[in-house]
Each structure stands twice: as structure tokens, then as C-alpha cells.
């Protein structure tokens, strides 16, 4: 079975315990206004160009048979090797599950010796859950983690949570209207899945991107903390202040970054709300 | 940091207030002219130089310092005029500046017995030679005696100045040392400072510090046991001592500001294989972490039993952005040195020279950077035979031959080295007094080290030829040769393919990594069997020093898609345009070669984005990566936490980045004080490793 990846990253130091390699699966059902990996959203391959270094030589235009401006581009990849500066690439490569597992296992000894393993991220990796399952099966017991928004059907969520050793789950905002507004979907499935995660016995971590005036209020964090309660296997909560460089990649996929919040504001980072409730909390 | 130390740091480092005492009007040529006129021999001249500097010094003792001595003489005179140097050059090879440099002397051999004890040693030897009527040897030993007297006299003048300044601590120290053995660690450090000061004043340079945590330990232990010092007090002392390395460093000779060779080595195993990292080593780490100064440059010796915690401490230091510590692996280095004929005891005691070369304290007069082999040059020397080669193996054989030719030339070219005598250094080196022979004439070990530059570019070039010309046959020989001779002017497609799509060293790809191993083996083999004219051997290495720019500048376009004159990577690192899969694959690639054969020194240099050092957890992971490299059999590593944006901004607004420190080739320096060429190189390096 094949899956669509847009990156593989070694020594991903913020994606779970130990030395890890993170696999980025392409496609996401949410549309978070602060997304910094826009090439992870579309579940299809897509052309990415580093326009800022382009010398306008025209070689790519000559190579393209589709006569494509960005809208018509089929991401066929013909123009990629034509660019003398290699500024073009196709984000989204199809990998056979067994081949991917083989590639990842090359570093197995080092990952295992350092208490690490593989993390599946995205996009939303649960979109390709069947592929992911097959890769995990082929990883011969190597420690696996998933980094997810939790947005998936109950069955899918359960299946994957039961198959991995560690879960990193995002909790963006508890108010459903806000969630619909800023992430494009209701958070009901997410909160339902969170309940399963709390019961599952799998160690997990909660990650909250701190977005100014969207979810950085005390109210939202208290609601989050209350939801988490004293979940036995919650390792910690990590607050990730919004990064001003989040918009960097939009131009590369010919899109415009249109955050619907004030990017210039510094978000509040109320770790104490969690710490007061005996939940380990840090700023990531 | 304690207030007193902060004040001293601000005074000397931030505000550089001591510069006000510098004597700008002194003319060092005055002495050079006198020496030329008097037709003195070089030993006498060397003594006269030290005496000139010390006697012109105007002692300045500050009221709240405990460790004194600061330079007011800005320039140390040459002992030969330009004309005399020309004559010497006609008969001799001159290495760098023609001075004894870049070795590690035995500070304790003087500190532990004082000048009085040393004088006795010299007099004993003098008696022997007098009995043999060996006038020359007697005369030499007399010079050594005069050197001791000069130091004593100079120190006495400082003692008087201390008294005048009401600084009783300094006054007290200087009434014990240098004549007698120090009674406390403070006095021992003061003595060290005096010796180091006098070495620089003798025009010796790259005066390395060595295994300070080992040789200073007895004084530390004594003071702690006797209750003279507690840990905190010792830390304060160390911090003041470390600051002293930065007081005059702008006056020290070097290629660029910061390249002054003040390397300190911490930890490692002892002669019996036991871990020697001690409380003093830990305090040295702490002092360096608190001070955030470029000197002394910390080298950590590690081995299979080094705990991860030490790597974590090291990584915290890296996080400061000082470009150190540099790590070296005892499990590789010690056997490698023994393979080259160093005694077990000596090999176990190795230290790091100015950059990364491994040297032995007190007993070695190795010149570890005598020359450099350009691997890529060897490939390019053979390129004209490409057309006649039917297989890659044939071509590889041609490369190997060219490499042997280059090595033979390098070795032959080392004959007849002349170096100025170094009487003070000789007092501090094993055997010089007994033999009444200056250290410039050799020690127990007299080996020469040869760097190897452009390894990754050369391996990538061979890989490209192997794959495209011989295996896939997608690139015609003529097309490649034409593109190389025209610097890819009319073949942008080929350039891009070779540059970006071809296999590159650093991706854990045996196809190219094996070629690098091959090149290193050839280098090692080619040098085996050669002897230098001091009876020493030649040691192959993976370092580059400034050769990575010089060699690259001499070379036209190469088959790895490198355009004419484009720089090599420095040291043992992937090429500047190799896009690697990541740090894990990278360390695997760079641990495959038979490093014990090419152990002159030269680290894998890894640039990690500074966000990787954000949390204690991520620091631990970076530390694990370093440890993993060593466990894989890596020899030496140096890593930087850097941010490209910061450096670009520093180029634009240097005033705001006065304190930005980066690692250059084997040493750290202030970014804004580097030539633009080096700045740009570091920025390019950054773009790819993130
Ligand atoms: S990927 Fe390139 S060649 Fe293919 S349609 Fe898009 S622009 Fe044209
Ligand atoms: S080929 Fe590359 S450099 Fe040329 S116009 Fe296209 S993107 Fe720009």
C-alpha cells in the first residue's frame, strides 16, 4: 500500500522521547489559520517553488507541457529537473509502506539506543491511517509515536492509538464556535477522541499552539486543564507560542498567508494554569 | 557570576580599559637593528628579545585583581631583519613565522620547583658540559639561566608595583613565586600566568594550555583539603584566571583575531584507562559557561564510559554559541597515536593543539600542520586521463597515482626547516636542559602532520564520475571534460545535475562514503614509509585550517558540480551544497572511514539550528547525538548552534553583534571581526544543514 509523504526529518527533537525521525504525511481535514506547514494540507502532490531565489531564466516554462500557471499545474514534476538552481520540487512523494519502513529502519540501532523511534506527523496522519498501520507493522516493534489533531472517526483514532507507543495531540481551542471559525471544523470529534486517549493507557502529551486572542485566554486554558483533569498517562502539556515565521512557505505553493488574528501581538503563555493543577507544563 | 569577577570582566573585556596603559610609542625595530649590527647568534638574540620586552614592560597592578600581569608592550620584536630572513630563506624552509609554536609545554616542570629549583637543574647540567669542555652547550645553558633571571627580575618589579597599589594578595604571591614552589592554587595560577605571559613575550605562539584539570589538580586538592578554598572560591579563582587569557589576546599572532591556540583539554582517560574527569574539570566547565569568553577554548576528551551528563554539559556550552567544546574520542585517538609509535603513556596523555591536531605535552616537537594535501586536486590531476580509462577502477588508479605524487612532493618539501631558538620553551620541555639543546632542534617525537582538504568534494566528484560516466553512461566523457574546462558555462543542466542530484557524502550512502574511505586510506598509505629529516614520521589528517579556501581558490570546476574557485567544506564535513538527509545519516557517513589511520586531527563539523538547543530535553538529544557519533567510532567533533538570520543581520549591523562568536576552522572568533570571506563561508554552511 502506498502513502503520500511531504518530508522525512532526522533528529526531530520536539516530536517525542529520544532521538526520533519524523515522517510527515500529506493531507489535513482542518484549516488552522496559523498553519506553518501549508504544503501538508492538500492530500495530493503539489509543486513547491522557492521563488525568492528565482532568476527568471524561463527553463521551467519551456519544460512544462501543461502550459501551466499555478492553477492548472498538475504537479507532474516535468519542470523540476529543468531548473538550474533546483528551486522546484514536488511536495508529496508516494511511498510503498514496506519501502518506507525499510528506509526508516536504517537508523534503527541509533534510534533505539537513544530511547527514540519514529513519529508520524503531518498534515493529519490519521487521514492515511491504513498506510500508517502498515508501516508500523513493518517497523518491527520500533517505538512509534503519532502527532495528531485528533480529528478522525472514533474507530480510526482507536485503532491508531492502540497501535502506537506515544501520542502527541493538539488541543487548539475548547470553544466549538471558535474552533469552527479558526480551524474550519467542529472540535466535537476531537474532544470525544481525547476521552478515549485518556482511557487508553498510552502515554500522551498535549500540545497547544498559543495564538494571540484566539486561544490564549485564561478561560480557554482553564477549560483545557479541566478537560485533561488528572489523566493518568498525561506526560505533559506543552504551550507553543505562535512563531512569526509561520507564513514563510505559503508563497512557495502559490498561496497567500491570511491569518485571521493579530500576528504582531505576543500571545499569553499561562503555564501556571496547568502547573497549579499538578499538570507538568512547559513552553516548547 | 560574582560581582568582583563581573567587574574584572567588564574592565578588561567589555571596556578594554587596560588598553590605556599600552605603550604605543615603542619601536620594536630598534632592537632588531641592534641585534643585526651586533652579529649575535640566534640563541642570544632570542634571549635578548625576551629581555627587551620584559624590561620595557611597565608593571600595572589593579587594586581588586588577584592574578596579575598585563601587556603594555604592543609588539614583540623580530630577531632578524627582513634582509637576514631572506638569507635564511635561501637555505631553509620556514614554517609559518619561523618560531616554535603550537606545542604543549610542561608548565608544572617549572611551577612545581620554582626558578630556584630549575636553576639547580640547569647548573647540574652545566657542570657536566663544563667538565667536557663543551663551550657551546655551556653557553646555551647560560642563556637559560639568564632567562630565569629575567623572569625573576620582571616578577620582582610587579611585586613592587603591587605593594605600591596596596594589593597585598598579589604582593604575597609574588614573594613566593617564581622562585619557590607555590603554596596555594592561587599562587600556582599566578605562576602559570607569568610563564604564559613570558612565552608570548618570547614570540612563541599558539601557546596551548593542555590538560590543566590534571596538572593543576594537586594544588586544588590541597587547598580544598586545607580549607584554604571552598568550591565557590575555586570557581572565582578559575574565572579570574580564564579572563587573563583574554586580556592581551588581540596582541597575539594568528591568522585572524581569535586564532591564538589557547586550547584547554578537560577529562579523558589516564594512563591506566580510568576516567580522569575530576572536580576541577567540572569547575573549569562551569567557569567557561559563566564567563562566555572565547578563551580558553575548551576541548573535551571523551571515551566509551563518559556519561551522557558530560555531553549535556558540553551541549549547554555549545548553546552559548562559543563554538566549543570540541570533542575528541580517546578510544580512537590513543590507539591511533600508538600505531604511529607514541608510547602508551604519552598517547594517553594527548592534548589538542591550536585547532584540533593531537599533540603530546612536554615530549613532542611535532609540527602538526606542516602542509596539506588537496584531495580534489588529486582527482583533477588525473582528469586528463579520463578519456583513456575504460573502467572506473582504471580512473581511480590514476587518481591514486597522482595522490602519491603529491604526497611525495609534500614530504620532500619539508626538509631543512629553520626555527628560531626558544629558550624559555626549552626550559619547559622534557630533556632540553639535560641535553643542553633547544627545543627547536627536536624532542622525543618529531613528527609532521599533513592536513587533507576537500575530501567530500573529491569523494563526490569520484562518485559522480563512477555513476554517470561509467555505470549509467548518461554523461559522455567529452561533455564532462568540456564542461569542466569551461566552468559549466554552456551546460547548466549538467551543472545542476552534478551539484544537486548526484550522490553526496553525508547521506549514509555507501556508494560515495566508500570512495571517501578509499581516498583516506590512500592518503595514509602514501605517507607510510616516509621519514622527515628529523627522523619523525608523517601523520595524515582530516583537518583543513585555512587551506580549505586556499586550495579551493587554485582549482577550476570539478565533477561534483563545484564551480571554479568555489570553497571546500572545512575539515571533515559534507560539501557546501550537499543536501543531507539529516544529522543521523551524516554522523553515520562520517564514522565509516578508518579514522585511526588519519588521526592527525580534523573534526566533523556540524551546524545545528539554534532552536535545537531550546529546552533541556532537546539539549539532551543533541548531546546523545554527539555521544552516538563517538560510539560509532567517530574521532573528533565540533558543533555549532547557529542561526543564519542572526549572521546576516550581523553583517548588516555589526555594531549590534559585537559579541556574536562563531567557530571558524579550528577556533572561535568574533563574527564581526572576521573577513567577509569567512563570514560568507559560515553563512553558506548554515543554509544547508538546517
Ligand atoms: S509540475 Fe511543472 S511541468 Fe508539471 S504542470 Fe506543474 S509547472 Fe508544469
Ligand atoms: S527554471 Fe528555476 S530559476 Fe528558471 S525561471 Fe524556473 S524557477 Fe526560476
mmCIF file with all atom_site columns, C-alpha atoms and ligand atoms in Angstrom, chain A residues 49 53-61 82-88, ligand 2:
data_model
loop_
_atom_site.group_PDB
_atom_site.id
_atom_site.type_symbol
_atom_site.label_atom_id
_atom_site.label_alt_id
_atom_site.label_comp_id
_atom_site.label_asym_id
_atom_site.label_entity_id
_atom_site.label_seq_id
_atom_site.pdbx_PDB_ins_code
_atom_site.Cartn_x
_atom_site.Cartn_y
_atom_site.Cartn_z
_atom_site.occupancy
_atom_site.B_iso_or_equiv
_atom_site.pdbx_formal_charge
_atom_site.auth_seq_id
_atom_site.auth_comp_id
_atom_site.auth_asym_id
_atom_site.auth_atom_id
_atom_site.pdbx_PDB_model_num
ATOM   1  C  CA  . UNK A 1 49 ? 8.949  26.703 -5.746  1.00 0.00 ? 49 UNK A CA  1
ATOM   2  C  CA  . UNK A 1 53 ? 15.929 32.786 -5.458  1.00 0.00 ? 53 UNK A CA  1
ATOM   3  C  CA  . UNK A 1 54 ? 14.419 32.508 -8.954  1.00 0.00 ? 54 UNK A CA  1
ATOM   4  C  CA  . UNK A 1 55 ? 16.470 34.139 -11.689 1.00 0.00 ? 55 UNK A CA  1
ATOM   5  C  CA  . UNK A 1 56 ? 13.602 34.084 -14.199 1.00 0.00 ? 56 UNK A CA  1
ATOM   6  C  CA  . UNK A 1 57 ? 15.583 32.057 -16.693 1.00 0.00 ? 57 UNK A CA  1
ATOM   7  C  CA  . UNK A 1 58 ? 12.422 30.522 -18.102 1.00 0.00 ? 58 UNK A CA  1
ATOM   8  C  CA  . UNK A 1 59 ? 13.695 26.952 -18.280 1.00 0.00 ? 59 UNK A CA  1
ATOM   9  C  CA  . UNK A 1 60 ? 10.734 25.669 -16.278 1.00 0.00 ? 60 UNK A CA  1
ATOM   10 C  CA  . UNK A 1 61 ? 8.238  27.348 -18.561 1.00 0.00 ? 61 UNK A CA  1
ATOM   11 C  CA  . UNK A 1 82 ? 14.830 21.711 -15.691 1.00 0.00 ? 82 UNK A CA  1
ATOM   12 C  CA  . UNK A 1 83 ? 15.526 24.359 -13.077 1.00 0.00 ? 83 UNK A CA  1
ATOM   13 C  CA  . UNK A 1 84 ? 19.276 25.034 -12.954 1.00 0.00 ? 84 UNK A CA  1
ATOM   14 C  CA  . UNK A 1 85 ? 19.026 26.110 -9.335  1.00 0.00 ? 85 UNK A CA  1
ATOM   15 C  CA  . UNK A 1 86 ? 16.775 23.236 -8.247  1.00 0.00 ? 86 UNK A CA  1
ATOM   16 C  CA  . UNK A 1 87 ? 14.255 25.665 -6.851  1.00 0.00 ? 87 UNK A CA  1
ATOM   17 C  CA  . UNK A 1 88 ? 11.291 23.494 -7.774  1.00 0.00 ? 88 UNK A CA  1
HETATM 18 S  S1  . LIG C 2 .  ? 13.789 27.302 -14.000 1.00 0.00 ? 2  LIG C S1  1
HETATM 19 FE FE1 . LIG C 2 .  ? 14.116 27.852 -11.857 1.00 0.00 ? 2  LIG C FE1 1
HETATM 20 S  S2  . LIG C 2 .  ? 15.289 29.739 -11.947 1.00 0.00 ? 2  LIG C S2  1
HETATM 21 FE FE2 . LIG C 2 .  ? 14.459 29.411 -14.011 1.00 0.00 ? 2  LIG C FE2 1
HETATM 22 S  S3  . LIG C 2 .  ? 12.547 30.565 -14.013 1.00 0.00 ? 2  LIG C S3  1
HETATM 23 FE FE3 . LIG C 2 .  ? 12.044 28.496 -13.404 1.00 0.00 ? 2  LIG C FE3 1
HETATM 24 S  S4  . LIG C 2 .  ? 12.111 28.511 -11.156 1.00 0.00 ? 2  LIG C S4  1
HETATM 25 FE FE4 . LIG C 2 .  ? 13.168 30.338 -11.864 1.00 0.00 ? 2  LIG C FE4 1
#
